[in-house]
PDB file of C-alpha atoms in Angstrom:
ATOM      1  CA  MET A   1      27.682 148.589  50.413  1.00 51.00           C
ATOM      2  CA  ALA A   2      23.913 148.702  49.977  1.00 54.00           C
ATOM      3  CA  LYS A   3      24.301 151.521  47.482  1.00 57.00           C
ATOM      4  CA  ASP A   4      26.737 149.448  45.430  1.00 55.00           C
ATOM      5  CA  ASP A   5      24.196 146.625  45.143  1.00 55.00           C
ATOM      6  CA  LYS A   6      21.514 149.037  43.931  1.00 57.00           C
ATOM      7  CA  ARG A   7      23.832 150.486  41.310  1.00 56.00           C
ATOM      8  CA  ALA A   8      24.830 147.031  40.112  1.00 54.00           C
ATOM      9  CA  GLY A   9      21.135 146.106  39.751  1.00 53.00           C
ATOM     10  CA  LYS A  10      20.376 149.249  37.799  1.00 53.00           C
ATOM     11  CA  ALA A  11      23.275 148.606  35.481  1.00 50.00           C
ATOM     12  CA  LYS A  12      21.993 145.113  34.744  1.00 52.00           C
ATOM     13  CA  ARG A  13      18.501 146.398  33.988  1.00 54.00           C
ATOM     14  CA  GLY A  14      19.845 149.065  31.719  1.00 67.00           C
ATOM     15  CA  GLY A  15      21.959 146.502  29.893  1.00 79.00           C
ATOM     16  CA  ARG A  16      19.016 144.169  29.392  1.00 86.00           C
ATOM     17  CA  SER A  17      16.828 146.879  27.952  1.00 87.00           C
ATOM     18  CA  THR A  18      19.622 147.936  25.595  1.00 90.00           C
ATOM     19  CA  VAL A  19      19.990 144.354  24.368  1.00 90.00           C
ATOM     20  CA  VAL A  20      16.227 143.980  23.878  1.00 91.00           C
ATOM     21  CA  ALA A  21      16.049 147.289  21.991  1.00 91.00           C
ATOM     22  CA  GLY A  22      18.969 146.196  19.796  1.00 92.00           C
ATOM     23  CA  LEU A  23      17.271 142.867  18.983  1.00 92.00           C
ATOM     24  CA  LEU A  24      14.044 144.645  18.102  1.00 91.00           C
ATOM     25  CA  ALA A  25      15.940 146.997  15.814  1.00 92.00           C
ATOM     26  CA  ILE A  26      17.593 144.035  14.057  1.00 93.00           C
ATOM     27  CA  VAL A  27      14.213 142.311  13.604  1.00 89.00           C
ATOM     28  CA  ALA A  28      12.736 145.523  12.168  1.00 86.00           C
ATOM     29  CA  LEU A  29      15.609 145.861   9.709  1.00 85.00           C
ATOM     30  CA  VAL A  30      15.227 142.258   8.561  1.00 83.00           C
ATOM     31  CA  ALA A  31      11.459 142.792   8.106  1.00 79.00           C
ATOM     32  CA  VAL A  32      12.043 145.895   5.993  1.00 77.00           C
ATOM     33  CA  TRP A  33      14.619 144.056   3.896  1.00 75.00           C
ATOM     34  CA  LEU A  34      12.285 141.062   3.374  1.00 73.00           C
ATOM     35  CA  SER A  35       9.290 143.247   2.521  1.00 70.00           C
ATOM     36  CA  ASP A  36      10.668 143.722  -0.990  1.00 66.00           C
ATOM     37  CA  CYS A  37      11.646 140.051  -1.405  1.00 66.00           C
ATOM     38  CA  ILE A  38       8.481 138.278  -0.260  1.00 63.00           C
ATOM     39  CA  PRO A  39       5.210 139.506  -1.777  1.00 62.00           C
ATOM     40  CA  GLY A  40       2.629 140.448   0.799  1.00 60.00           C
ATOM     41  CA  PHE A  41       5.122 140.378   3.677  1.00 56.00           C
ATOM     42  CA  GLY A  42       5.865 144.043   4.003  1.00 53.00           C
ATOM     43  CA  ILE A  43       3.977 147.286   3.811  1.00 54.00           C
ATOM     44  CA  GLY A  44       5.375 148.311   0.450  1.00 52.00           C
ATOM     45  CA  SER A  45       2.909 147.295  -2.214  1.00 51.00           C
ATOM     46  CA  GLY A  46       3.703 149.861  -4.851  1.00 55.00           C
ATOM     47  CA  VAL A  47       5.440 149.064  -8.121  1.00 55.00           C
ATOM     48  CA  LYS A  48       8.891 150.544  -8.572  1.00 57.00           C
ATOM     49  CA  ASP A  49      10.335 151.507 -11.926  1.00 56.00           C
ATOM     50  CA  GLY A  50      11.098 148.469 -14.073  1.00 55.00           C
ATOM     51  CA  GLU A  51       9.738 145.952 -11.542  1.00 56.00           C
ATOM     52  CA  GLY A  52       6.551 144.837 -13.173  1.00 57.00           C
ATOM     53  CA  GLU A  53       3.667 145.993 -15.202  1.00 58.00           C
ATOM     54  CA  PRO A  54      -0.014 145.863 -14.481  1.00 60.00           C
ATOM     55  CA  ALA A  55      -1.769 142.798 -15.865  1.00 62.00           C
ATOM     56  CA  GLU A  56      -3.716 143.109 -19.087  1.00 69.00           C
ATOM     57  CA  GLU A  57      -7.455 142.860 -18.931  1.00 70.00           C
ATOM     58  CA  THR A  58      -8.774 139.572 -20.231  1.00 73.00           C
ATOM     59  CA  GLU A  59     -12.152 138.458 -21.459  1.00 75.00           C
ATOM     60  CA  PRO A  60     -14.392 136.782 -18.923  1.00 75.00           C
ATOM     61  CA  ALA A  61     -14.205 133.006 -18.938  1.00 73.00           C
ATOM     62  CA  LYS A  62     -16.880 131.131 -20.826  1.00 76.00           C
ATOM     63  CA  PRO A  63     -18.632 128.363 -18.936  1.00 74.00           C
ATOM     64  CA  ALA A  64     -17.476 124.925 -19.928  1.00 75.00           C
ATOM     65  CA  GLU A  65     -19.857 122.802 -21.912  1.00 76.00           C
ATOM     66  CA  PRO A  66     -20.922 119.678 -20.041  1.00 73.00           C
ATOM     67  CA  GLU A  67     -19.414 116.538 -21.442  1.00 73.00           C
ATOM     68  CA  PRO A  68     -21.878 113.924 -22.617  1.00 69.00           C
ATOM     69  CA  GLU A  69     -22.064 110.987 -20.249  1.00 69.00           C
ATOM     70  CA  PRO A  70     -20.799 107.764 -21.759  1.00 64.00           C
ATOM     71  CA  ALA A  71     -23.434 105.107 -22.224  1.00 60.00           C
ATOM     72  CA  ALA A  72     -23.296 102.382 -19.624  1.00 57.00           C
ATOM     73  CA  GLU A  73     -22.019  99.114 -20.952  1.00 59.00           C
ATOM     74  CA  PRO A  74     -24.147  96.050 -20.270  1.00 55.00           C
ATOM     75  CA  ASP A  75     -21.208  94.339 -18.517  1.00 59.00           C
ATOM     76  CA  GLU A  76     -21.051  97.050 -15.857  1.00 61.00           C
ATOM     77  CA  GLN A  77     -23.122  96.491 -12.766  1.00 64.00           C
ATOM     78  CA  PRO A  78     -24.641  99.450 -10.945  1.00 63.00           C
ATOM     79  CA  VAL A  79     -22.730 100.518  -7.860  1.00 64.00           C
ATOM     80  CA  GLU A  80     -24.565  99.512  -4.727  1.00 66.00           C
ATOM     81  CA  ARG A  81     -24.320 101.704  -1.670  1.00 63.00           C
ATOM     82  CA  LYS A  82     -23.318 100.140   1.591  1.00 67.00           C
ATOM     83  CA  PRO A  83     -26.224 100.032   3.978  1.00 69.00           C
ATOM     84  CA  MET A  84     -25.983 102.414   6.869  1.00 75.00           C
ATOM     85  CA  PRO A  85     -26.102 100.877  10.331  1.00 83.00           C
ATOM     86  CA  MET A  86     -29.381 101.111  12.189  1.00 86.00           C
ATOM     87  CA  LYS A  87     -29.318 103.028  15.460  1.00 90.00           C
ATOM     88  CA  LEU A  88     -31.293 101.361  18.213  1.00 89.00           C
ATOM     89  CA  THR A  89     -31.789 103.276  21.460  1.00 90.00           C
ATOM     90  CA  VAL A  90     -32.880 101.296  24.510  1.00 90.00           C
ATOM     91  CA  ASP A  91     -34.247 103.148  27.532  1.00 89.00           C
ATOM     92  CA  VAL A  92     -37.039 102.800  30.087  1.00 89.00           C
ATOM     93  CA  ARG A  93     -39.734 103.550  27.493  1.00 89.00           C
ATOM     94  CA  GLY A  94     -38.593 100.684  25.237  1.00 89.00           C
ATOM     95  CA  CYS A  95     -36.619 100.362  21.977  1.00 89.00           C
ATOM     96  CA  MET A  96     -36.490 103.254  19.503  1.00 90.00           C
ATOM     97  CA  ILE A  97     -35.289 102.626  15.943  1.00 88.00           C
ATOM     98  CA  ASP A  98     -33.444 105.618  14.452  1.00 87.00           C
ATOM     99  CA  GLY A  99     -35.076 108.018  16.915  1.00 86.00           C
ATOM    100  CA  GLY A 100     -38.636 106.882  16.159  1.00 87.00           C
ATOM    101  CA  GLU A 101     -41.462 106.014  18.520  1.00 90.00           C
ATOM    102  CA  PRO A 102     -40.637 103.600  21.368  1.00 89.00           C
ATOM    103  CA  ILE A 103     -41.794 100.019  20.972  1.00 89.00           C
ATOM    104  CA  ASP A 104     -41.622  97.051  23.331  1.00 88.00           C
ATOM    105  CA  CYS A 105     -38.216  95.372  22.966  1.00 84.00           C
ATOM    106  CA  LYS A 106     -39.901  91.939  23.110  1.00 85.00           C
ATOM    107  CA  THR A 107     -41.748  92.712  19.852  1.00 86.00           C
ATOM    108  CA  LEU A 108     -38.683  94.076  18.039  1.00 85.00           C
ATOM    109  CA  CYS A 109     -38.314  90.965  15.843  1.00 83.00           C
ATOM    110  CA  ASP A 110     -42.031  90.566  15.102  1.00 86.00           C
ATOM    111  CA  ASP A 111     -41.748  92.659  11.923  1.00 84.00           C
ATOM    112  CA  PRO A 112     -38.984  91.266   9.628  1.00 79.00           C
ATOM    113  CA  LYS A 113     -39.300  94.293   7.305  1.00 84.00           C
ATOM    114  CA  ARG A 114     -37.538  96.415   9.916  1.00 84.00           C
ATOM    115  CA  PHE A 115     -34.234  94.748   9.123  1.00 82.00           C
ATOM    116  CA  GLU A 116     -34.353  94.662   5.320  1.00 83.00           C
ATOM    117  CA  GLY A 117     -31.178  96.131   3.821  1.00 83.00           C
ATOM    118  CA  ILE A 118     -29.472  96.427   7.208  1.00 85.00           C
ATOM    119  CA  ASP A 119     -26.324  94.548   8.082  1.00 85.00           C
ATOM    120  CA  SER A 120     -25.328  96.146  11.399  1.00 88.00           C
ATOM    121  CA  VAL A 121     -26.940  97.823  14.391  1.00 89.00           C
ATOM    122  CA  ILE A 122     -25.483 100.277  16.893  1.00 90.00           C
ATOM    123  CA  ILE A 123     -27.217  99.937  20.249  1.00 89.00           C
ATOM    124  CA  ASP A 124     -27.285 102.922  22.613  1.00 89.00           C
ATOM    125  CA  ALA A 125     -27.888 101.284  25.986  1.00 87.00           C
ATOM    126  CA  LYS A 126     -26.895 104.119  28.328  1.00 88.00           C
ATOM    127  CA  ASP A 127     -30.291 104.391  30.015  1.00 84.00           C
ATOM    128  CA  GLY A 128     -31.728 100.990  29.169  1.00 85.00           C
ATOM    129  CA  PRO A 129     -32.686  98.331  31.688  1.00 89.00           C
ATOM    130  CA  TYR A 130     -30.648  95.141  31.521  1.00 88.00           C
ATOM    131  CA  GLN A 131     -33.564  92.915  30.518  1.00 89.00           C
ATOM    132  CA  SER A 132     -34.601  95.180  27.606  1.00 87.00           C
ATOM    133  CA  VAL A 133     -31.032  95.374  26.295  1.00 88.00           C
ATOM    134  CA  THR A 134     -30.687  91.593  26.502  1.00 88.00           C
ATOM    135  CA  GLU A 135     -33.957  91.089  24.603  1.00 87.00           C
ATOM    136  CA  ALA A 136     -32.851  93.509  21.882  1.00 87.00           C
ATOM    137  CA  VAL A 137     -29.434  91.853  21.495  1.00 88.00           C
ATOM    138  CA  ASP A 138     -31.001  88.376  21.313  1.00 88.00           C
ATOM    139  CA  CYS A 139     -33.414  89.587  18.631  1.00 86.00           C
ATOM    140  CA  LEU A 140     -30.607  91.117  16.552  1.00 86.00           C
ATOM    141  CA  LYS A 141     -28.486  87.979  16.837  1.00 87.00           C
ATOM    142  CA  SER A 142     -31.417  85.899  15.564  1.00 87.00           C
ATOM    143  CA  GLN A 143     -31.491  88.163  12.480  1.00 85.00           C
ATOM    144  CA  ASN A 144     -27.719  87.580  11.919  1.00 86.00           C
ATOM    145  CA  LEU A 145     -26.893  91.297  12.293  1.00 85.00           C
ATOM    146  CA  LYS A 146     -23.622  92.712  13.548  1.00 87.00           C
ATOM    147  CA  THR A 147     -24.125  94.598  16.795  1.00 87.00           C
ATOM    148  CA  ALA A 148     -22.140  97.222  18.664  1.00 87.00           C
ATOM    149  CA  ILE A 149     -23.265  98.309  22.131  1.00 86.00           C
ATOM    150  CA  ASN A 150     -22.581 101.776  23.550  1.00 84.00           C
ATOM    151  CA  ARG A 151     -22.927 101.591  27.329  1.00 78.00           C
ATOM    152  CA  GLU A 152     -21.234 104.819  28.357  1.00 74.00           C
TER     153      GLU A 152
END
């Protein structure tokens, strides 16, 4: 009885490999058939009789002449760029504006020129002490700036 089980197992394995080989043969036949239908799909890249002719050589393209810019009308206003948000990093050393030198967060609002043309500030408070972050936020609120705090 043990021999019958072994033979049955061998027959199943032989049947599976035959099915897999048959499927691979079918896939190969389909690939060969499609190689002539879809350009670049198959290995055949030669031109058969009556199937196409080589392209004619053409003259190199001439560079396009730049178009003259239309004169700006007086009614049009120049496009103003949106101001980029200021990045303020608060850590133990103090407040750093856009990666610059650290300054004391208490003196952040002493120079009003720092906030000219800025409408929002992103505060990086990952390593900042609570008191310094609070001072910076209070200063920015007094300047009527939008603030976003990154604490993680």
